[in-house]
Short mmCIF file of C-alpha atoms in Angstrom, two decimals:
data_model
loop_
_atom_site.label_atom_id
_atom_site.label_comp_id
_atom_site.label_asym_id
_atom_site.label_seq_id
_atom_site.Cartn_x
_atom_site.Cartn_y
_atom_site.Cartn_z
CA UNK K 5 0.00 0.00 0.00
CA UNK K 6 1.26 3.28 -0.73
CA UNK K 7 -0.03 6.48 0.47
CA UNK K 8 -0.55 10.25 -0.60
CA UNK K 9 -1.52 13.50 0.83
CA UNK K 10 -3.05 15.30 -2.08
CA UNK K 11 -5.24 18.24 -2.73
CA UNK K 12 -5.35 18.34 -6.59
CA UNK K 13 -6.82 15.39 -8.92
CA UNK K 14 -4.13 15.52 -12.03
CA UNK K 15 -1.10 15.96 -9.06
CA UNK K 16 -2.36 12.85 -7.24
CA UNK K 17 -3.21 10.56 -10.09
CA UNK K 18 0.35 11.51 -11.54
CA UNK K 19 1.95 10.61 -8.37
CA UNK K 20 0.00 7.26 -7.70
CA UNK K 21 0.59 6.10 -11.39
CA UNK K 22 4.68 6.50 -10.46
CA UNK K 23 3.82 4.16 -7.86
CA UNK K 24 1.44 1.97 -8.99
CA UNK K 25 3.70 -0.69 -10.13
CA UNK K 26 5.27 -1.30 -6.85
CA UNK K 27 2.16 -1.92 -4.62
CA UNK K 28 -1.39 -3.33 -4.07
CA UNK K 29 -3.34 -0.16 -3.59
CA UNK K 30 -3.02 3.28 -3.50
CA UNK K 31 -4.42 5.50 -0.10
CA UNK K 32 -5.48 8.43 -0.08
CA UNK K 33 -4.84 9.94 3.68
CA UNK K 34 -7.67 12.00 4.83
CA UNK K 35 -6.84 11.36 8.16
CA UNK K 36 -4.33 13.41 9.11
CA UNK K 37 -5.03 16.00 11.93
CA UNK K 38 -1.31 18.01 12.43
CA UNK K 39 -0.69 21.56 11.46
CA UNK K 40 1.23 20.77 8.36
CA UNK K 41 -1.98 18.96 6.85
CA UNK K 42 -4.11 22.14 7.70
CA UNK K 43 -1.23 24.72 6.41
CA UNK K 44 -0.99 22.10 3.12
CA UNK K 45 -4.41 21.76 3.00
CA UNK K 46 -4.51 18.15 2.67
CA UNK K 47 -5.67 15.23 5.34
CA UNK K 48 -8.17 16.05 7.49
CA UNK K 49 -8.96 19.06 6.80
CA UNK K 50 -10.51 18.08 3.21
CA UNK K 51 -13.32 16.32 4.86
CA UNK K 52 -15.83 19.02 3.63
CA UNK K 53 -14.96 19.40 0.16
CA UNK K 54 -16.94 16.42 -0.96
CA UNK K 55 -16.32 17.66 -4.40
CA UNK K 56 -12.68 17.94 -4.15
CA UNK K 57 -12.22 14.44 -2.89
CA UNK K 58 -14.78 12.74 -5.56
CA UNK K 59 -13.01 14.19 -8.80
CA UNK K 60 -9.86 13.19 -6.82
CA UNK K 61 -11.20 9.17 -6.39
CA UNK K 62 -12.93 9.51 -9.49
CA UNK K 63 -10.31 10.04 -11.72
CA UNK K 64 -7.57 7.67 -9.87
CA UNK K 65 -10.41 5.24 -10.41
CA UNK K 66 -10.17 5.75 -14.01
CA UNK K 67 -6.71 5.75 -14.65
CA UNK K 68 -4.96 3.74 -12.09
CA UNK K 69 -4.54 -0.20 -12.38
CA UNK K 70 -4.76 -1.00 -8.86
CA UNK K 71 -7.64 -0.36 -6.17
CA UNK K 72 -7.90 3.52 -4.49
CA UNK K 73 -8.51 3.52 -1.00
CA UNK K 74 -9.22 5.55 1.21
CA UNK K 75 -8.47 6.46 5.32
CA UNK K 76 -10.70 9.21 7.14
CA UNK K 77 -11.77 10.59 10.43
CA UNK K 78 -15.13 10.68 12.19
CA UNK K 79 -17.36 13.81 11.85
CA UNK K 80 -18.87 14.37 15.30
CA UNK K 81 -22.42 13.45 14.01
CA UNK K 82 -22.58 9.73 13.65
CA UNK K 83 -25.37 10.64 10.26
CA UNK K 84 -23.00 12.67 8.64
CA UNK K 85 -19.87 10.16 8.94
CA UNK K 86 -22.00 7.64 7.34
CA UNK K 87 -22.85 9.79 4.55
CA UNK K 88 -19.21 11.01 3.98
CA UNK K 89 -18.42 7.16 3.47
CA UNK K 90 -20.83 6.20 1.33
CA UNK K 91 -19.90 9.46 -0.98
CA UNK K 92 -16.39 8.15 -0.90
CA UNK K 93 -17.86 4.71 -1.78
CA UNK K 94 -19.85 6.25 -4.48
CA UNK K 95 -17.13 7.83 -5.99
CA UNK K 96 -14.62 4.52 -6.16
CA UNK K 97 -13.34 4.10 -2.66
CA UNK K 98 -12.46 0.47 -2.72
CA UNK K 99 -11.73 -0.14 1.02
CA UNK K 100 -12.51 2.35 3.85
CA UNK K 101 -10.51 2.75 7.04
CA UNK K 102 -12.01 4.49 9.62
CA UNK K 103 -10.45 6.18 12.61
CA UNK K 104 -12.96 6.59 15.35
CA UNK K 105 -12.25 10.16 16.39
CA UNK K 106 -12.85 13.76 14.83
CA UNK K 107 -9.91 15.74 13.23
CA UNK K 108 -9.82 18.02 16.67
CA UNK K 109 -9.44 15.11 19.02
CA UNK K 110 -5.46 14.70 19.02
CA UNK K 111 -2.31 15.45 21.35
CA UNK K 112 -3.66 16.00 24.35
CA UNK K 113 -7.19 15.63 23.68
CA UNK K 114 -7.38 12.67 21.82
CA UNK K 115 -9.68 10.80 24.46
CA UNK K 116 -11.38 7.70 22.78
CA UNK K 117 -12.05 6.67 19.92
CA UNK K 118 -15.63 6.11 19.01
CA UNK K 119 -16.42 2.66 17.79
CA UNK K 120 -20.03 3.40 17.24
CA UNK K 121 -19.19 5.58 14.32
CA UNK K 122 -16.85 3.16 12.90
CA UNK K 123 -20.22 0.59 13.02
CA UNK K 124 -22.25 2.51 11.85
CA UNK K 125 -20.13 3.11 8.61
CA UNK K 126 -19.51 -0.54 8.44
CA UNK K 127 -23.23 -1.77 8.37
CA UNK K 128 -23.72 1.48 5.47
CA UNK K 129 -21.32 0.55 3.20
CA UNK K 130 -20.51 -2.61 0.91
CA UNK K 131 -16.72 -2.44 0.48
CA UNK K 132 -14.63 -3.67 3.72
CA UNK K 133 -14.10 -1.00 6.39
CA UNK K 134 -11.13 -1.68 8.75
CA UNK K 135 -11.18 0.21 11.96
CA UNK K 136 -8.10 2.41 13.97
CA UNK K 137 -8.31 3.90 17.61
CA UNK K 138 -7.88 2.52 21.14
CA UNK K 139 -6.14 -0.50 20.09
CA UNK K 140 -3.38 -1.53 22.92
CA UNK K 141 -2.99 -5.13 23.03
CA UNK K 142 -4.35 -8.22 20.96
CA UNK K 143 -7.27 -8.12 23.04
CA UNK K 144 -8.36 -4.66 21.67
CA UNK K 145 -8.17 -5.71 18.30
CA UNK K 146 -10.64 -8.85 19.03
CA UNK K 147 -12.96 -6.91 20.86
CA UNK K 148 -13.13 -4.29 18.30
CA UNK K 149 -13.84 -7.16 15.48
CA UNK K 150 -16.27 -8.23 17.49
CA UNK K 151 -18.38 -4.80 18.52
CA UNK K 152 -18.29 -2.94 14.77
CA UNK K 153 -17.64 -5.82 12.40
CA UNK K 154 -15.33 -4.68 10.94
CA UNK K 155 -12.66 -6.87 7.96
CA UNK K 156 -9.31 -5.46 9.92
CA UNK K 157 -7.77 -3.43 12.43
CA UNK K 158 -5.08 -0.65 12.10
CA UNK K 159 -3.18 0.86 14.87
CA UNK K 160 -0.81 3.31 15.46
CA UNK K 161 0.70 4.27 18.93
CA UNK K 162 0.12 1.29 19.94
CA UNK K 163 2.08 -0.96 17.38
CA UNK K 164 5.25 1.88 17.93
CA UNK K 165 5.36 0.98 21.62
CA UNK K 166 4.79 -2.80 21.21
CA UNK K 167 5.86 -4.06 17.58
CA UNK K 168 4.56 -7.76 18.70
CA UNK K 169 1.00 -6.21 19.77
CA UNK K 170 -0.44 -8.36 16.91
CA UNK K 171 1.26 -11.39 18.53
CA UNK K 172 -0.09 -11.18 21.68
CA UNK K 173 3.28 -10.81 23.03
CA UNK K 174 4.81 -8.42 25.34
CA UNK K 175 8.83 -8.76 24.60
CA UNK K 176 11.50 -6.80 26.32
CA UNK K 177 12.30 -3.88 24.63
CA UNK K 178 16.10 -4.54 23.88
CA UNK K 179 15.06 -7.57 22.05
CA UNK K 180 12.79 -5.82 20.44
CA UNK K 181 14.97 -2.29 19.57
CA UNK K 182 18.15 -5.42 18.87
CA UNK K 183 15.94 -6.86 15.86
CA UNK K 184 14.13 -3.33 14.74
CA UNK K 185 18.09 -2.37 14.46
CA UNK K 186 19.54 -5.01 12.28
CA UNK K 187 16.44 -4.54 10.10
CA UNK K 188 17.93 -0.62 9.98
CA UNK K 189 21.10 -2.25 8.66
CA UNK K 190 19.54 -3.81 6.21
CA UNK K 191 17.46 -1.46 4.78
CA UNK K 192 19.24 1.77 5.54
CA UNK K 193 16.98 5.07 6.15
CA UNK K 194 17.65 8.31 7.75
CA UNK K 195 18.66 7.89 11.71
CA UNK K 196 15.97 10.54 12.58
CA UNK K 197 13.43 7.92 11.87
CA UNK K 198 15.26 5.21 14.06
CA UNK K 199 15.89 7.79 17.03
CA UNK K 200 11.87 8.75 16.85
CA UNK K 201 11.14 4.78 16.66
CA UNK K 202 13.56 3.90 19.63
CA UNK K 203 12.01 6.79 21.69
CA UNK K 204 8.33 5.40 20.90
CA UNK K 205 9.89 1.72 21.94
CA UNK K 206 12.10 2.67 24.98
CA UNK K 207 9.08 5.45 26.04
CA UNK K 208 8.50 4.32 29.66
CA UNK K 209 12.72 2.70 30.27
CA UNK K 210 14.08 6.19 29.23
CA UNK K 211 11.70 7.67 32.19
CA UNK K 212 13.79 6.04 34.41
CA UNK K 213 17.54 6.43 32.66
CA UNK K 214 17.31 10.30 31.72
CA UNK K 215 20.95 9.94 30.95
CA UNK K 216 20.32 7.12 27.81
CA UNK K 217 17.16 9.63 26.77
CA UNK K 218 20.24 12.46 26.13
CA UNK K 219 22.29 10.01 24.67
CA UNK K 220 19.87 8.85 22.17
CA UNK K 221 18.75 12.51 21.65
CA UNK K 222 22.23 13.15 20.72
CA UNK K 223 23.76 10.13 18.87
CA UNK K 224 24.78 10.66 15.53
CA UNK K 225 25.59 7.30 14.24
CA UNK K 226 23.39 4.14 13.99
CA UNK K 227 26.84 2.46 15.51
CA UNK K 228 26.10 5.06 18.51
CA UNK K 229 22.37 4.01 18.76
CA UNK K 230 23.44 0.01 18.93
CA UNK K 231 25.69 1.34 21.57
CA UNK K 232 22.79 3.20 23.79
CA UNK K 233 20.49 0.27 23.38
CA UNK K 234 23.46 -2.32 24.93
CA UNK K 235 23.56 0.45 27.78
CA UNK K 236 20.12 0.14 28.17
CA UNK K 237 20.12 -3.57 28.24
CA UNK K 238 22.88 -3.77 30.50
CA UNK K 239 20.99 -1.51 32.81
CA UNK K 240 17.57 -3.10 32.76
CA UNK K 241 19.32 -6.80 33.51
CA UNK K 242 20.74 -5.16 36.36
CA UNK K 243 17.52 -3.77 37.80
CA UNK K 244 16.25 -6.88 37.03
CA UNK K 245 18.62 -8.78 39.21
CA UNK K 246 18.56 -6.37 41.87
CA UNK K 247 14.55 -6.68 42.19
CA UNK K 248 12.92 -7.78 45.18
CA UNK K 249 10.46 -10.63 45.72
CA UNK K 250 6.68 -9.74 45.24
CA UNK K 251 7.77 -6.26 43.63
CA UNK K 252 5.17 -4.48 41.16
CA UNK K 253 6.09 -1.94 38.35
CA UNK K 254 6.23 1.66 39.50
CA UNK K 255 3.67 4.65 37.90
CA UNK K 256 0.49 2.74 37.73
CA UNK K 257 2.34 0.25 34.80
CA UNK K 258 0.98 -2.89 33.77
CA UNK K 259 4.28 -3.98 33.10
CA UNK K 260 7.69 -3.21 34.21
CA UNK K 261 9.31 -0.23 32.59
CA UNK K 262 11.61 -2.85 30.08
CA UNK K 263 8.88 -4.61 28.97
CA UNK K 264 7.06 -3.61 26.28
CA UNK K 265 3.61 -1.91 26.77
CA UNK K 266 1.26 0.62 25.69
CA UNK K 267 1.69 4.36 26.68
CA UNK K 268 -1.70 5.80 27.99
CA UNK K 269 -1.16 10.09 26.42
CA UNK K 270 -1.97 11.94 29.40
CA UNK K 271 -5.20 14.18 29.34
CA UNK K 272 -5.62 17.60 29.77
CA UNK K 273 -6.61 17.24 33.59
CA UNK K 274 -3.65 14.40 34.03
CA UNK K 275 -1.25 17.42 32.25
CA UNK K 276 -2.49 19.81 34.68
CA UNK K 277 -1.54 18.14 37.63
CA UNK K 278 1.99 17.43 36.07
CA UNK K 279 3.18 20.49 35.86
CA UNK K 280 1.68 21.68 38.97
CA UNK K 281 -2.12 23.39 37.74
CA UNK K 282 -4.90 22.77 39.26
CA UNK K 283 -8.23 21.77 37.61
CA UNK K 284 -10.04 24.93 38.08
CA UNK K 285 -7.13 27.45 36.55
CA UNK K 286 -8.06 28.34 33.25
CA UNK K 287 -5.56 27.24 30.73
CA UNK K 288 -3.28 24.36 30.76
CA UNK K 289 0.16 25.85 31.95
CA UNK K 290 2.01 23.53 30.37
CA UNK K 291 5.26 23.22 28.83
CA UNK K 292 5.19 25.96 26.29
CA UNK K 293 3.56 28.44 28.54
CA UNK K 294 6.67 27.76 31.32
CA UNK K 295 9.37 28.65 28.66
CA UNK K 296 7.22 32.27 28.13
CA UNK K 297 7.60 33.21 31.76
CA UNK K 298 8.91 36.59 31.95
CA UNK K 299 11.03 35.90 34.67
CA UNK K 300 14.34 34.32 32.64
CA UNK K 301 14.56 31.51 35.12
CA UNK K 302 16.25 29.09 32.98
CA UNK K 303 15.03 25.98 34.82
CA UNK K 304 11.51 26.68 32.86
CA UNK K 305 13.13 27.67 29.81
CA UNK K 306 13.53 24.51 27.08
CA UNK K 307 16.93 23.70 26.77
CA UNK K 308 17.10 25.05 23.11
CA UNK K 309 15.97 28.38 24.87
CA UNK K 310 18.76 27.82 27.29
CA UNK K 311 21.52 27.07 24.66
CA UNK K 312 20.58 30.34 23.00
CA UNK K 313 20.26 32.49 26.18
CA UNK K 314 23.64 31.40 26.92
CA UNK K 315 24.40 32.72 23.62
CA UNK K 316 22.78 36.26 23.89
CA UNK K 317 22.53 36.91 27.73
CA UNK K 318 19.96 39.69 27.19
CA UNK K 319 17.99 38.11 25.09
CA UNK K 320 13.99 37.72 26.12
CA UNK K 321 11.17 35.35 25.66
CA UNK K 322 8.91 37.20 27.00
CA UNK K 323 6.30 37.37 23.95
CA UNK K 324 5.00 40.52 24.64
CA UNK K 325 8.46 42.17 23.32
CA UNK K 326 7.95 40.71 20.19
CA UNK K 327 7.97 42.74 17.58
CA UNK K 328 4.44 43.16 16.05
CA UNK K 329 4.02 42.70 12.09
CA UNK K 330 1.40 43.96 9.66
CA UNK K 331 -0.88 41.39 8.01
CA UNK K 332 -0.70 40.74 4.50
CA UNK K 333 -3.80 41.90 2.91
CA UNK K 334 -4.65 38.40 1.15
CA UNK K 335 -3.50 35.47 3.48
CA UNK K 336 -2.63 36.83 6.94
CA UNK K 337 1.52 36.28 6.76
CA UNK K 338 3.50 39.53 7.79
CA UNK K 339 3.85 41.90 4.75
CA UNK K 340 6.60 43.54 3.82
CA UNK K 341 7.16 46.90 5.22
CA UNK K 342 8.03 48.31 1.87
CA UNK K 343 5.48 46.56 -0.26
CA UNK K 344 3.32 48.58 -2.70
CA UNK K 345 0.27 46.15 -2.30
CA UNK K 346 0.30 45.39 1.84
CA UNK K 347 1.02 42.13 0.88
CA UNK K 348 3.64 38.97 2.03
CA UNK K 349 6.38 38.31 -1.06
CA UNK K 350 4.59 35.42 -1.83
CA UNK K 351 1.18 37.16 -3.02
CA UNK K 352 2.75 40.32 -3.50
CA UNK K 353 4.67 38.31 -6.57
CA UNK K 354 1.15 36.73 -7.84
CA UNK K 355 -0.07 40.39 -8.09
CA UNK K 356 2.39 41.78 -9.51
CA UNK K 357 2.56 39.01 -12.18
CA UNK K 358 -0.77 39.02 -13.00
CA UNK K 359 -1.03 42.68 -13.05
CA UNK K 360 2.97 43.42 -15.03
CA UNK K 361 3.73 45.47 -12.41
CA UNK K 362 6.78 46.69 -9.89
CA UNK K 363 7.29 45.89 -6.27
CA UNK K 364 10.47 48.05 -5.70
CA UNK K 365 9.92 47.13 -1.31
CA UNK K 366 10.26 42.97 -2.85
CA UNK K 367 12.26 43.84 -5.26
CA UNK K 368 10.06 43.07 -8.12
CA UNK K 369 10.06 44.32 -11.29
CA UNK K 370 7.52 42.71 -13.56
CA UNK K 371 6.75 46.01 -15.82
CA UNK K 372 10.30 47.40 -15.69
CA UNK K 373 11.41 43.99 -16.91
CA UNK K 374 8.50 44.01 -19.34
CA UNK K 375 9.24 47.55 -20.84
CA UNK K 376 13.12 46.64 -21.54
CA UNK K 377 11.88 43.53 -23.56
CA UNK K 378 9.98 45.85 -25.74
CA UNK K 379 12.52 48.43 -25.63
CA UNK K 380 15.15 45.71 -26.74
CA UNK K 381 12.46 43.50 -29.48
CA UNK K 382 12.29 47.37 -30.74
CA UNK K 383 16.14 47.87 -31.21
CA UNK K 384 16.67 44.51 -32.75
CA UNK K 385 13.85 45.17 -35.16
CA UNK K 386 16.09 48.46 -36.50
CA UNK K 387 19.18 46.50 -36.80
CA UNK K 388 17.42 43.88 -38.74
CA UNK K 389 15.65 46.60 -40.66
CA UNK K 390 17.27 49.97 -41.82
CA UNK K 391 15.45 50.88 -44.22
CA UNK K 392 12.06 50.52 -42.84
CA UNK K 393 13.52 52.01 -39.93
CA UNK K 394 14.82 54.87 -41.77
CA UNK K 395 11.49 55.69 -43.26
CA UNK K 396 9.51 55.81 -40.13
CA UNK K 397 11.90 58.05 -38.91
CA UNK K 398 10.98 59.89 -41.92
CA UNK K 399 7.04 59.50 -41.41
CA UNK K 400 7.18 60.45 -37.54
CA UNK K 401 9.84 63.99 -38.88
CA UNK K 402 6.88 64.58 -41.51
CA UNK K 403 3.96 64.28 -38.57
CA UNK K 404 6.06 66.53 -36.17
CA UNK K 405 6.34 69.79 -38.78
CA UNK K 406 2.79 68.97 -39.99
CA UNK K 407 1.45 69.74 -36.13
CA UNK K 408 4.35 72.17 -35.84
CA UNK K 409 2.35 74.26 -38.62
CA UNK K 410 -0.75 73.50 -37.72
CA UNK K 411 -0.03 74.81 -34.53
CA UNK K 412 1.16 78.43 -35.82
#
C-alpha cells in the first residue's frame, strides 16, 4: 500500500501512477489531523470538500490499475460520517478505514475513539471498512472485530510501543529495539526515523535512565544508537537482578518499565496536575507556557531556549516584546514593510505578475522587466531593418512639422 496527501486530482493521479507498479493499492490519507496537513491543506482538513475528494477518487479510479482507498476521520455526528463514506464509496473508494475520532481530538485531547461511528459506517457501506483507535494489546483488536464488524484493524501508537502487539506478546524492549536495528542495517533510512522509533519503543525505560534519553537525543551514528540500546540492556538486567520478591512496576504500569507496553497520552486534567495546575485554573500551563515566563529563570526555559540564552545573555522570551508585524492583505503572513500592495512576497509576486507590475519594497520588477523587452524586441527590429527604420523616422519627422504648422 502506498499512500498520498493530495489536494489536486491531475497531481495525485500523476503521483500514484509513479507508484502503482510497486504496490497493491493506493491510499489516499484523509486522516491526518497536524498543522502541516491544515497549512498544506490536505488530510483532514478536506473532509468538507466532498467535491474535491470525488473528482480526486474519481479520476484515480479511471486511470490507475490498482484499487484507491481511502483512510478518514469521524465527523462528530454519527449521520453525517456515514454519509461522507458512502460518498467516498460512491465515488470509487475500494476499502474504507475508519479512525474513530474527529480531526480536533489529538495530542492532548485525543480521548477515545468512538467505535459506534466506525459501526455505523460498516453496516452502510458494501466495500470492507477496517477500523483504527484505542487498540493496545491483541485483546483490543478482538474486541473491536467483534463490537463494529469490521474486515481489519489498524493501529498506530500502539504498534510503535509494542511491535509484537499483533502477537499477543509483550517482549523486552532490547530484544525488540536489537531486531528493529539489524532490520535498519539492512534497509538503511535516515537515523531521525530510528531515534523517533527507539524513543516510541524505549518510552516508559528512558523515564527512568534520563541519561540514555540524552544520549539517544544526541547520537549521531546508527553504531552510537546500537551502543545506547546495549547500555540500556545492560541496565535493565541489572535492575532486574537487583529486584525484590513480590515487587510491582512503579507509575500505575501494567508492566515493568523494560517490557514492552502501551503508553496511555496523558489528558488535559492528568497534564495539569503534572506540571503543577490545578483543575479549576483556566488554561493548561504547560510546557510551552513555562518557557514564556517573563522571569528568565532558565530551569523553565527549554533547553534550546537555554543554549541560546547562553548565547545572547539579554535576550527575552517574554512574547510581549515581540515585535508586532502587519498582516498581508490576502493570506494573513506579515507583509513587507516596503510593499506597494500590503502584501507577504509570496502574493505580492502573484499580483504583480498578474497585473505586469513593480514591487520596488520585494524587489520586483515585472513592468520594468517588461518595458526593456519591448525596448530591446524594438532595437533589434532596427538593426534587422534599416530601411524601414529609416522611413519611419521619416514618417514620424513629416507628422512633427505637420502639427508644428498647424499649430502656428
Amino acid at each position: 500500500l502506498s499512500q498520498f496527501c493530495a489536494n489536486d486530482p491531475e497531481v495525485f493521479v500523476q503521483a500514484a501512477l509513479l507508484a502503482q507498479d510497486y504496490c497493491d493499492a493506493i491510499d489516499l490519507n484523509l486522516g491526518c489531523p497536524q498543522m502541516i496537513a491544515k497549512r498544506g491543506h490536505y488530510g483532514a482538513f478536506l473532509q468538507e470538500e466532498w467535491d474535491l475528494l470525488q473528482r480526486m477518487i474519481l479520476l484515480a479510479n479511471e486511470k490507475l490499475s490498482v484499487p484507491i482507498t481511502c483512510k478518514i476521520r469521524v465527523f462528530p455526528e454519527i449521520a453525517k460520517t456515514v454519509k461522507y463514506a458512502q460518498m467516498l464509496e460512491k465515488a470509487g473508494c475500494q476499502l474504507l478505514t475508519v479512525h474513530g475520532r474527529t480531526k480536533e481530538q489529538k495530542g492532548p485531547l485525543a480521548g477515545v475513539a468512538s467505535w459506534e461511528h466506525i459501526q455505523a459506517v460498516r453496516k452502510a457501506v458494501s466495500i470492507p471498512v477496517f477500523a483504527n483507535g484505542n487498540i493496545q494489546c491483541l485483546s483490543d483488536v478482538e474486541e473491536c472485530i467483534r463490537k463494529t464488524g469490521v474486515h481489519g484493524v489498524m493501529s498506530a501508537e500502539g504498534n510503535l510501543h509494542n511491535p509484537a502487539l499483533f502477537e499477543g506478546r509483550n517482549p523486552l524492549v532490547w530484544e525488540m529495539a536489537e531486531e528493529y536495528l539489524e532490520i535498519v542495517q539492512k534497509y538503511p533510512c535516515p537515523l531521525s526515523y530510528v531515534r523517533a522509533h527507539l524513543f516510541k519503543l524505549w518510552h516508559h525505560t528512558l523515564q527512568v535512565y534520563q541519561q540514555l534519553r540524552e544520549e539517544l537525543a544526541k547520537v549521531k551514528t546508527l553504531e552510537g544508537i546500537v551502543d545506547v540500546n546495549r547500555e540500556l540492556k545492560l541496565r535493565c538486567q541489572e535492575e532486574i537482578a537487583n529486584q525484590k520478591e513480590g515487587e510491582k512496576p512503579k507509575e500505575g504500569l501494567p508492566f515493568f518499565h523494560w517490557i514492552c507496553q502501551p503508553y496511555i497520552r496523558p489528558g488535559p486534567k492528568e497534564r495539569c496536575k503534572e506540571n503543577g495546575a490545578s483543575g479549576t485554573e483556566k488554561g493548561m500551563r504547560g510546557k510551552r507556557a513555562l518557557e514564556e515566563e517573563e522571569d528568565g529563570n532558565s530551569e523553565l526555559l527549554s533547553k534550546n531556549k537555554q543554549k541560546k540564552k547562553l548565547r545572547n545573555p539579554n535576550k527575552s522570551f517574554d512574547p510581549s516584546l515581540k515585535p508586532k508585524y502587519a498582516k498581508c492583505d490576502q493570506c494573513g503572513n506579515p507583509k513587507g514593510n516596503k510593499c506597494v500592495f500590503n502584501m507577504c512576497r509570496g502574493c505580492c509576486k502573484k499580483r504583480a505578475f498578474k497585473e505586469t507590475a513593480d514591487c520596488p519594497g520585494h524587489g520586483l520588477l515585472f513592468k520594468t522587466k517588461y518595458e526593456k523587452s519591448l525596448s530591446w524586441q524594438s532595437s533589434q527590429r532596427v538593426i534587422q531593418n534599416p530601411e524601414i527604420s529609416r522611413r519611419g523616422d521619416v514618417d514620424v519627422g513629416e507628422t512633427a512639422v505637420l502639427k508644428e504648422a498647424g499649430d502656428s
